[in-house]
Amino acid sequence: MALIVQKFGGTSVGSIERIEQVADKVKKHREAGDDLVVVLSAMSGETNRLIDLAKQITDQPVPRELDVIVSTGEQVTIALLTMALIKRGVPAVSYTGNQVRILTDSAHNKARILQIDDHKIRADLKEGRVVVVAGFQGVDEHGSITTLGRGGSDTTGVALAAALKADECQIYTDVDGVYTTDPRVVPQARRLEKITFEEMLEMASLGSKVLQIRSVEFAGKYNVPLRVLHSFKEGPGTLITIDEEESMEQPIISGIAFNRDEAKLTIRGVPDTPGVAFKILGPISASNIEVDMIVQNVAHDNTTDFTFTVHRNEYEKAQSVLENTAREIGAREVIGDTKIAKVSIVGVGMRSHAGVASRMFEALAKESINIQMISTSEIKVSVVIEEKYLELAVRALHTAFELDAPARQGE
Ligand code: ADP
Ligand code: ASP
Ligand code: MG
């Protein structure tokens, strides 16, 4: 008999009908003999609705109180599913994060899980009950409700699987696995049988929101077998694995990630003296603004241009900090651009293949897409381009790296 943690996302519990369907599915698994812990998201759209309510009161809700409101979405779905299970004759009980005692730090809206008390859950499983846990939420040492950041129910699922030493953590969602790129953007995207934790972590960090970044970190750290599956269609899904060898038969690139979350700032005509990068980025980091990509041009006329990207939400704040800096250090001007997108190719195969970046640049050049910034690591190459070319770029790269699904007969 296996112990499985099953997490169902927002669309999978988005209506009463869907919740009844999830209950049927859980019942079937339970009858097959497995012990089950089920983690749920709020109904799709609910978390946004709750945030919007808070924003109608104030632009900047107190983070602690925002957690009190946004955590309620998951409390609704766990009760409904538990009722649906009991109605079907399946013994079940629901718990909020606080009731389990999922202890987190106090970083409201982006808390990290520190410890999970597994006593209650184990006792219930022993009594034959299905345990239904609210995703996305925990409690800090002061007893305040915390939440784990958007998409955080994935992390609750993986963390519970790690704490309970579950045989597998299954993430049920509205796609039947992890694809070579977002199937909503590229219809030719292919489902991957397997992907390594390392690649999945890059994909998630670079914008593929199919799994929350922290859930992948957690699964890698505690070696939790993790699988992404469709909630209502049968199929093997995608296994996230530590085994690099097994995915070696795949192409050099496993996937293409992209995001539209960033904005670009350039400070021009900066006197080129030692310490210039620190003078520019010091005040940015002191304002708690995270910087992603950085490019400093070679100096000419003893001045240099310095460009970096930040999250779009922090663009205005970063711009005003940078304008202050420009005045202080005598730089010529600050310019910015919010209409950019970042496209990244990811794959462990890059380690053993040369020329991957140039193949990427060639594919973009063929579409006359201008590359504004580049950054690389061992298993990824990212470029910043004009936002309006995003979909074209992703499709061109998907084809150039031979990721397209074979056309079906007659197509
Ligand atoms: P849930 O509500 O179940 O947590 P999410 O919306 O968070 O679901 O994640 C599933 C979505 O992730 C899919 O509908 C898909 O559009 C998107 N997605 C982005 N990149 C990928 C990818 N590489 N593979 C599969 N899905 C992806
Ligand atoms: N309900 C939360 C959100 O929408 C958490 C989750 O769905 O994973 O972000
Ligand atoms: Mg999600």
Short mmCIF file of C-alpha atoms and ligand atoms in Angstrom, two decimals:
data_model
loop_
_atom_site.label_atom_id
_atom_site.label_comp_id
_atom_site.label_asym_id
_atom_site.label_seq_id
_atom_site.Cartn_x
_atom_site.Cartn_y
_atom_site.Cartn_z
CA MET A 1 0.00 0.00 0.00
CA ALA A 2 1.46 3.34 -1.04
CA LEU A 3 1.11 6.76 0.53
CA ILE A 4 0.34 9.35 -2.13
CA VAL A 5 -0.07 13.11 -1.86
CA GLN A 6 -2.39 14.44 -4.56
CA LYS A 7 -2.65 18.18 -5.21
CA PHE A 8 -5.50 19.58 -7.28
CA GLY A 9 -5.18 23.09 -8.74
CA GLY A 10 -7.72 25.90 -9.05
CA THR A 11 -9.40 24.90 -12.31
CA SER A 12 -9.69 21.30 -11.08
CA VAL A 13 -11.79 22.48 -8.12
CA GLY A 14 -13.29 25.48 -9.94
CA SER A 15 -16.94 24.45 -9.57
CA ILE A 16 -19.16 22.10 -7.58
CA GLU A 17 -19.24 19.71 -10.57
CA ARG A 18 -15.46 19.61 -10.71
CA ILE A 19 -15.19 19.06 -6.97
CA GLU A 20 -17.61 16.12 -7.32
CA GLN A 21 -15.39 14.78 -10.13
CA VAL A 22 -12.29 15.12 -7.96
CA ALA A 23 -14.15 13.25 -5.20
CA ASP A 24 -14.92 10.41 -7.64
CA LYS A 25 -11.27 10.25 -8.58
CA VAL A 26 -10.03 10.29 -4.97
CA LYS A 27 -12.57 7.59 -4.09
CA LYS A 28 -11.28 5.41 -6.92
CA HIS A 29 -7.69 5.76 -5.77
CA ARG A 30 -8.66 5.12 -2.18
CA GLU A 31 -10.51 1.95 -3.16
CA ALA A 32 -7.40 0.78 -4.97
CA GLY A 33 -5.84 0.66 -1.50
CA ASP A 34 -3.54 3.69 -1.27
CA ASP A 35 -3.35 6.06 1.68
CA LEU A 36 -4.18 9.53 0.42
CA VAL A 37 -3.46 13.07 1.50
CA VAL A 38 -5.19 15.56 -0.81
CA VAL A 39 -4.03 19.17 -1.05
CA LEU A 40 -6.33 21.72 -2.66
CA SER A 41 -6.10 25.19 -4.17
CA ALA A 42 -8.90 27.71 -4.00
CA MET A 43 -11.47 27.70 -6.83
CA SER A 44 -9.88 29.30 -9.89
CA GLY A 45 -10.16 33.08 -9.81
CA GLU A 46 -10.97 33.12 -6.10
CA THR A 47 -7.54 34.23 -4.86
CA ASN A 48 -7.57 37.08 -7.39
CA ARG A 49 -11.07 38.04 -6.27
CA LEU A 50 -9.96 38.18 -2.62
CA ILE A 51 -6.89 40.27 -3.44
CA ASP A 52 -9.12 42.60 -5.41
CA LEU A 53 -11.46 43.03 -2.43
CA ALA A 54 -8.51 43.99 -0.25
CA LYS A 55 -7.30 46.46 -2.88
CA GLN A 56 -10.71 48.14 -2.87
CA ILE A 57 -10.00 49.10 0.74
CA THR A 58 -6.37 50.11 0.27
CA ASP A 59 -3.70 50.09 -2.42
CA GLN A 60 -1.23 48.55 -0.05
CA PRO A 61 -2.96 46.08 2.25
CA VAL A 62 -1.06 45.17 5.41
CA PRO A 63 0.63 41.86 4.47
CA ARG A 64 -0.58 40.05 7.61
CA GLU A 65 -4.22 40.96 6.94
CA LEU A 66 -3.90 40.13 3.24
CA ASP A 67 -2.92 36.60 4.31
CA VAL A 68 -5.97 36.39 6.55
CA ILE A 69 -8.23 37.09 3.58
CA VAL A 70 -6.47 35.21 0.76
CA SER A 71 -6.12 32.03 2.82
CA THR A 72 -9.92 31.69 3.00
CA GLY A 73 -10.23 30.43 -0.59
CA GLU A 74 -8.61 27.12 0.24
CA GLN A 75 -10.72 26.70 3.39
CA VAL A 76 -13.84 26.61 1.20
CA THR A 77 -12.60 23.93 -1.20
CA ILE A 78 -11.26 21.56 1.46
CA ALA A 79 -14.60 21.54 3.26
CA LEU A 80 -16.54 20.97 0.02
CA LEU A 81 -14.34 18.10 -1.13
CA THR A 82 -14.43 16.48 2.30
CA MET A 83 -18.24 16.66 2.29
CA ALA A 84 -18.29 15.16 -1.21
CA LEU A 85 -16.07 12.28 -0.05
CA ILE A 86 -18.15 11.59 3.04
CA LYS A 87 -21.28 11.64 0.85
CA ARG A 88 -19.63 8.87 -1.19
CA GLY A 89 -18.96 6.80 1.91
CA VAL A 90 -15.25 7.65 1.99
CA PRO A 91 -14.14 8.63 5.52
CA ALA A 92 -12.34 11.97 5.26
CA VAL A 93 -11.36 15.00 7.30
CA SER A 94 -10.17 18.48 6.31
CA TYR A 95 -7.48 20.62 7.93
CA THR A 96 -6.31 24.20 7.41
CA GLY A 97 -2.57 24.86 7.49
CA ASN A 98 -2.88 26.03 11.07
CA GLN A 99 -4.77 22.89 12.12
CA VAL A 100 -2.12 20.58 10.67
CA ARG A 101 0.46 22.95 11.95
CA ILE A 102 2.39 23.81 8.89
CA LEU A 103 4.85 26.13 10.60
CA THR A 104 6.32 28.88 8.43
CA ASP A 105 8.49 31.95 8.92
CA SER A 106 6.71 35.29 9.26
CA ALA A 107 7.37 36.60 5.73
CA HIS A 108 3.70 37.27 4.98
CA ASN A 109 2.58 36.68 1.36
CA LYS A 110 5.78 34.73 0.62
CA ALA A 111 6.37 32.61 3.71
CA ARG A 112 8.65 29.59 3.76
CA ILE A 113 7.71 26.33 5.38
CA LEU A 114 9.93 25.53 8.38
CA GLN A 115 8.31 22.44 9.83
CA ILE A 116 5.26 20.22 9.44
CA ASP A 117 3.66 18.36 12.32
CA ASP A 118 2.62 15.01 10.86
CA HIS A 119 0.97 13.54 13.99
CA LYS A 120 -2.65 14.31 13.21
CA ILE A 121 -2.36 13.30 9.56
CA ARG A 122 -0.69 10.00 10.41
CA ALA A 123 -3.33 9.21 13.03
CA ASP A 124 -6.13 9.90 10.53
CA LEU A 125 -4.50 7.81 7.83
CA LYS A 126 -4.19 4.97 10.31
CA GLU A 127 -7.91 5.23 10.97
CA GLY A 128 -8.52 4.90 7.24
CA ARG A 129 -9.42 8.51 6.56
CA VAL A 130 -8.48 10.55 3.51
CA VAL A 131 -6.87 13.75 4.80
CA VAL A 132 -7.72 16.92 2.87
CA VAL A 133 -5.34 19.84 3.52
CA ALA A 134 -5.63 23.49 2.49
CA GLY A 135 -2.77 24.42 0.18
CA PHE A 136 -0.92 27.74 0.06
CA GLN A 137 -1.16 28.47 3.80
CA GLY A 138 0.61 27.97 7.10
CA VAL A 139 0.98 29.59 10.47
CA ASP A 140 3.95 31.39 12.01
CA GLU A 141 5.32 31.13 15.53
CA HIS A 142 2.99 33.94 16.68
CA GLY A 143 -0.06 32.05 15.46
CA SER A 144 -0.59 34.40 12.49
CA ILE A 145 -1.84 32.92 9.23
CA THR A 146 0.75 33.06 6.45
CA THR A 147 0.64 32.27 2.74
CA LEU A 148 3.36 30.86 0.53
CA GLY A 149 3.18 33.06 -2.59
CA ARG A 150 1.06 32.62 -5.72
CA GLY A 151 0.87 29.02 -6.87
CA GLY A 152 1.91 27.98 -3.36
CA SER A 153 -0.36 24.95 -3.10
CA ASP A 154 2.19 23.04 -5.18
CA THR A 155 4.69 23.68 -2.40
CA THR A 156 2.26 22.56 0.29
CA GLY A 157 1.81 19.30 -1.64
CA VAL A 158 5.51 18.64 -2.02
CA ALA A 159 6.33 19.68 1.55
CA LEU A 160 3.68 17.33 2.93
CA ALA A 161 4.98 14.54 0.71
CA ALA A 162 8.49 15.16 2.06
CA ALA A 163 7.32 15.28 5.69
CA LEU A 164 5.27 12.10 5.33
CA LYS A 165 7.91 10.39 3.18
CA ALA A 166 5.18 9.73 0.64
CA ASP A 167 5.81 7.40 -2.27
CA GLU A 168 4.83 10.09 -4.78
CA CYS A 169 3.52 13.63 -4.98
CA GLN A 170 1.04 13.99 -7.82
CA ILE A 171 0.23 17.50 -9.08
CA TYR A 172 -3.11 17.37 -10.91
CA THR A 173 -3.79 20.32 -13.19
CA ASP A 174 -5.41 21.38 -16.47
CA VAL A 175 -2.59 20.05 -18.71
CA ASP A 176 -1.52 16.42 -18.93
CA GLY A 177 2.10 17.08 -17.97
CA VAL A 178 5.04 19.40 -18.42
CA TYR A 179 5.39 20.44 -22.05
CA THR A 180 8.36 21.61 -24.10
CA THR A 181 6.80 25.05 -23.78
CA ASP A 182 3.45 26.48 -22.72
CA PRO A 183 0.96 24.57 -24.92
CA ARG A 184 -1.33 27.59 -24.85
CA VAL A 185 1.26 29.51 -26.85
CA VAL A 186 2.71 26.80 -29.06
CA PRO A 187 0.15 24.21 -30.16
CA GLN A 188 3.00 21.97 -31.41
CA ALA A 189 4.41 21.71 -27.88
CA ARG A 190 5.07 18.15 -26.77
CA ARG A 191 4.54 16.51 -23.38
CA LEU A 192 7.79 15.41 -21.79
CA GLU A 193 7.92 11.90 -20.30
CA LYS A 194 10.57 13.08 -17.86
CA ILE A 195 12.43 16.23 -16.94
CA THR A 196 15.22 16.66 -14.38
CA PHE A 197 14.68 18.70 -11.21
CA GLU A 198 17.43 21.02 -12.38
CA GLU A 199 15.74 21.69 -15.72
CA MET A 200 12.30 22.03 -14.13
CA LEU A 201 13.72 24.52 -11.65
CA GLU A 202 15.15 26.62 -14.50
CA MET A 203 11.89 26.36 -16.47
CA ALA A 204 9.86 27.45 -13.42
CA SER A 205 12.27 30.26 -12.53
CA LEU A 206 12.27 31.52 -16.12
CA GLY A 207 8.51 31.74 -16.35
CA SER A 208 6.86 28.32 -16.83
CA LYS A 209 4.26 28.60 -14.12
CA VAL A 210 3.07 25.01 -14.33
CA LEU A 211 4.84 24.37 -10.99
CA GLN A 212 5.71 26.91 -8.30
CA ILE A 213 9.51 27.36 -8.13
CA ARG A 214 9.68 26.52 -4.45
CA SER A 215 7.84 23.25 -4.91
CA VAL A 216 10.53 22.13 -7.35
CA GLU A 217 13.30 23.27 -5.00
CA PHE A 218 11.69 21.34 -2.18
CA ALA A 219 11.18 18.21 -4.26
CA GLY A 220 14.81 18.30 -5.41
CA LYS A 221 16.14 18.89 -1.91
CA TYR A 222 14.14 16.10 -0.28
CA ASN A 223 14.11 13.88 -3.33
CA VAL A 224 10.32 13.68 -3.50
CA PRO A 225 9.13 11.79 -6.58
CA LEU A 226 7.01 14.39 -8.33
CA ARG A 227 4.60 13.93 -11.21
CA VAL A 228 2.43 16.41 -13.13
CA LEU A 229 -0.84 14.93 -14.42
CA HIS A 230 -4.18 15.96 -15.89
CA SER A 231 -6.97 16.06 -13.31
CA PHE A 232 -9.59 14.45 -15.49
CA LYS A 233 -7.77 12.60 -18.27
CA GLU A 234 -5.90 9.35 -17.81
CA GLY A 235 -2.22 9.31 -18.76
CA PRO A 236 1.30 8.96 -17.40
CA GLY A 237 1.92 12.73 -17.08
CA THR A 238 5.48 13.96 -16.60
CA LEU A 239 7.88 12.64 -13.99
CA ILE A 240 10.34 15.12 -12.48
CA THR A 241 13.46 13.08 -11.84
CA ILE A 242 17.02 13.41 -10.54
CA ASP A 243 18.20 11.01 -13.16
CA GLU A 244 19.96 12.97 -15.89
CA GLU A 245 20.92 9.91 -17.91
CA GLU A 246 17.36 8.88 -18.52
CA SER A 247 16.50 12.16 -20.15
CA MET A 248 19.64 12.16 -22.27
CA GLU A 249 17.91 10.66 -25.26
CA GLN A 250 15.91 13.85 -25.47
CA PRO A 251 17.05 16.70 -27.69
CA ILE A 252 19.70 19.14 -26.42
CA ILE A 253 16.99 21.51 -25.33
CA SER A 254 14.26 20.18 -23.07
CA GLY A 255 12.09 23.23 -23.04
CA ILE A 256 11.52 26.90 -23.76
CA ALA A 257 10.36 29.24 -21.02
CA PHE A 258 9.32 32.85 -21.30
CA ASN A 259 7.96 35.70 -19.28
CA ARG A 260 6.60 39.17 -19.69
CA ASP A 261 7.21 40.11 -16.07
CA GLU A 262 10.31 42.21 -16.49
CA ALA A 263 11.20 45.76 -17.45
CA LYS A 264 14.52 47.20 -18.57
CA LEU A 265 16.35 50.27 -17.30
CA THR A 266 19.45 51.88 -18.80
CA ILE A 267 21.62 54.57 -17.27
CA ARG A 268 23.68 56.25 -19.98
CA GLY A 269 26.91 58.20 -19.93
CA VAL A 270 28.09 56.93 -16.57
CA PRO A 271 31.67 58.05 -15.68
CA ASP A 272 33.67 54.82 -16.02
CA THR A 273 35.42 54.52 -12.68
CA PRO A 274 35.94 51.58 -10.33
CA GLY A 275 32.88 50.92 -8.19
CA VAL A 276 30.40 52.15 -10.79
CA ALA A 277 28.29 48.97 -10.77
CA PHE A 278 28.00 49.17 -7.02
CA LYS A 279 27.06 52.86 -7.12
CA ILE A 280 24.23 52.01 -9.52
CA LEU A 281 22.94 48.76 -8.06
CA GLY A 282 23.67 49.47 -4.37
CA PRO A 283 20.73 51.88 -3.98
CA ILE A 284 18.51 49.54 -6.03
CA SER A 285 19.17 46.62 -3.71
CA ALA A 286 18.90 48.90 -0.66
CA SER A 287 15.35 49.62 -1.89
CA ASN A 288 14.66 45.87 -1.88
CA ILE A 289 14.35 45.71 -5.65
CA GLU A 290 15.54 42.48 -7.20
CA VAL A 291 17.68 42.74 -10.30
CA ASP A 292 17.73 39.96 -12.88
CA MET A 293 19.85 40.49 -16.00
CA ILE A 294 22.73 42.99 -16.12
CA VAL A 295 24.78 44.31 -19.03
CA GLN A 296 27.57 46.86 -18.80
CA ASN A 297 28.92 48.11 -22.08
CA VAL A 298 32.59 48.61 -22.87
CA ALA A 299 33.53 52.18 -22.05
CA HIS A 300 34.20 54.79 -24.71
CA ASP A 301 34.92 58.50 -24.04
CA ASN A 302 35.49 57.43 -20.42
CA THR A 303 31.78 56.81 -19.99
CA THR A 304 29.73 53.66 -20.11
CA ASP A 305 26.09 52.56 -20.43
CA PHE A 306 24.67 50.18 -17.86
CA THR A 307 21.45 48.19 -18.37
CA PHE A 308 19.54 45.88 -16.06
CA THR A 309 16.10 44.32 -15.68
CA VAL A 310 13.71 44.33 -12.72
CA HIS A 311 10.21 42.99 -12.14
CA ARG A 312 7.65 45.13 -13.97
CA ASN A 313 5.84 45.85 -10.70
CA GLU A 314 8.98 47.53 -9.43
CA TYR A 315 9.81 49.46 -12.57
CA GLU A 316 8.63 52.89 -11.42
CA LYS A 317 10.31 52.53 -8.04
CA ALA A 318 13.59 51.43 -9.69
CA GLN A 319 13.38 54.28 -12.18
CA SER A 320 13.13 56.94 -9.49
CA VAL A 321 16.00 55.39 -7.50
CA LEU A 322 18.10 55.31 -10.67
CA GLU A 323 17.30 58.92 -11.55
CA ASN A 324 18.60 60.00 -8.15
CA THR A 325 21.76 58.00 -8.71
CA ALA A 326 22.20 59.52 -12.17
CA ARG A 327 22.12 63.03 -10.66
CA GLU A 328 24.57 62.07 -7.93
CA ILE A 329 27.17 60.46 -10.18
CA GLY A 330 26.74 62.80 -13.12
CA ALA A 331 25.36 60.28 -15.62
CA ARG A 332 23.79 61.61 -18.80
CA GLU A 333 20.29 60.08 -18.68
CA VAL A 334 18.04 57.23 -17.59
CA ILE A 335 15.87 55.43 -20.14
CA GLY A 336 13.52 52.54 -19.63
CA ASP A 337 11.38 50.03 -21.49
CA THR A 338 8.52 47.96 -20.10
CA LYS A 339 7.61 46.32 -23.38
CA ILE A 340 10.17 43.57 -23.24
CA ALA A 341 9.99 39.82 -22.85
CA LYS A 342 12.52 37.23 -21.81
CA VAL A 343 12.79 33.97 -23.73
CA SER A 344 14.97 31.14 -22.45
CA ILE A 345 16.03 27.76 -23.75
CA VAL A 346 16.71 25.15 -21.08
CA GLY A 347 18.38 21.76 -21.20
CA VAL A 348 21.02 19.66 -19.44
CA GLY A 349 22.06 18.53 -22.94
CA MET A 350 23.75 21.93 -23.36
CA ARG A 351 26.57 20.74 -21.15
CA SER A 352 27.68 18.27 -23.77
CA HIS A 353 26.86 20.23 -26.93
CA ALA A 354 28.59 23.27 -28.36
CA GLY A 355 26.94 25.97 -30.45
CA VAL A 356 23.59 25.99 -28.71
CA ALA A 357 23.54 29.75 -28.17
CA SER A 358 24.50 30.51 -31.77
CA ARG A 359 21.76 28.21 -33.01
CA MET A 360 19.35 30.19 -30.87
CA PHE A 361 20.62 33.52 -32.23
CA GLU A 362 20.43 32.23 -35.79
CA ALA A 363 16.80 31.20 -35.37
CA LEU A 364 15.93 34.65 -34.00
CA ALA A 365 17.92 36.41 -36.74
CA LYS A 366 15.98 34.50 -39.40
CA GLU A 367 12.80 36.07 -38.01
CA SER A 368 14.52 39.49 -37.82
CA ILE A 369 14.07 39.57 -34.06
CA ASN A 370 16.55 41.87 -32.37
CA ILE A 371 18.25 40.61 -29.21
CA GLN A 372 18.59 43.31 -26.57
CA MET A 373 20.28 41.40 -23.75
CA ILE A 374 21.73 37.93 -23.27
CA SER A 375 22.53 35.86 -20.22
CA THR A 376 23.69 32.28 -19.95
CA SER A 377 24.27 29.61 -17.34
CA GLU A 378 25.33 26.00 -17.61
CA ILE A 379 21.92 24.75 -18.72
CA LYS A 380 20.13 27.82 -20.09
CA VAL A 381 20.43 30.75 -22.47
CA SER A 382 18.08 33.72 -22.00
CA VAL A 383 17.50 36.68 -24.28
CA VAL A 384 15.51 39.84 -23.87
CA ILE A 385 13.53 40.88 -26.95
CA GLU A 386 10.73 43.26 -27.82
CA GLU A 387 7.53 41.94 -26.26
CA LYS A 388 5.54 41.96 -29.49
CA TYR A 389 7.84 39.27 -30.95
CA LEU A 390 7.51 36.92 -27.99
CA GLU A 391 5.22 34.30 -29.52
CA LEU A 392 7.05 34.37 -32.85
CA ALA A 393 10.37 33.86 -31.04
CA VAL A 394 9.12 30.95 -28.95
CA ARG A 395 7.63 29.23 -32.00
CA ALA A 396 10.78 29.77 -34.09
CA LEU A 397 12.98 28.35 -31.34
CA HIS A 398 10.66 25.44 -30.79
CA THR A 399 11.06 24.50 -34.44
CA ALA A 400 14.79 25.28 -34.63
CA PHE A 401 15.54 22.93 -31.74
CA GLU A 402 13.36 20.20 -33.22
CA LEU A 403 10.88 20.18 -30.39
CA ASP A 404 7.71 20.31 -32.50
CA ALA A 405 5.37 17.37 -32.09
CA PRO A 406 5.18 15.28 -35.27
CA ALA A 407 2.21 16.42 -37.36
CA ARG A 408 -0.71 14.02 -37.13
CA GLN A 409 -1.79 12.28 -40.30
CA GLY A 410 -3.88 14.44 -42.51
CA GLU A 411 -2.48 17.66 -41.01
P1 ADP B 1 -3.17 24.98 -11.37
O1 ADP B 1 -4.29 25.93 -11.18
O2 ADP B 1 -3.62 23.57 -11.54
O3 ADP B 1 -2.10 25.12 -10.35
P2 ADP B 1 -1.56 26.47 -13.26
O4 ADP B 1 -2.32 27.43 -14.09
O5 ADP B 1 -0.78 26.99 -12.11
O6 ADP B 1 -2.57 25.32 -12.81
O7 ADP B 1 -0.54 25.65 -14.19
C1 ADP B 1 -0.99 25.00 -15.35
C2 ADP B 1 -0.76 25.89 -16.59
O8 ADP B 1 0.65 26.10 -16.76
C3 ADP B 1 -1.20 25.29 -17.89
O9 ADP B 1 -2.54 25.55 -18.15
C4 ADP B 1 -0.25 25.93 -18.92
O10 ADP B 1 -0.87 26.93 -19.68
C5 ADP B 1 0.83 26.56 -18.09
N1 ADP B 1 2.19 26.22 -18.53
C6 ADP B 1 3.21 27.10 -18.72
N2 ADP B 1 4.30 26.48 -19.16
C7 ADP B 1 3.99 25.17 -19.26
C8 ADP B 1 4.72 24.01 -19.66
N3 ADP B 1 6.01 24.08 -20.05
N4 ADP B 1 4.10 22.81 -19.63
C9 ADP B 1 2.80 22.72 -19.24
N5 ADP B 1 2.06 23.78 -18.85
C10 ADP B 1 2.64 24.99 -18.86
N1 ASP B 2 -4.83 29.84 -4.56
C1 ASP B 2 -3.44 30.26 -4.62
C2 ASP B 2 -3.17 31.06 -5.88
O1 ASP B 2 -4.06 31.25 -6.68
C3 ASP B 2 -2.49 29.12 -4.47
C4 ASP B 2 -2.54 28.08 -5.55
O2 ASP B 2 -3.51 27.98 -6.31
O3 ASP B 2 -1.58 27.31 -5.65
O4 ASP B 2 -2.07 31.51 -6.08
MG MG B 3 -0.43 26.42 -10.13
#
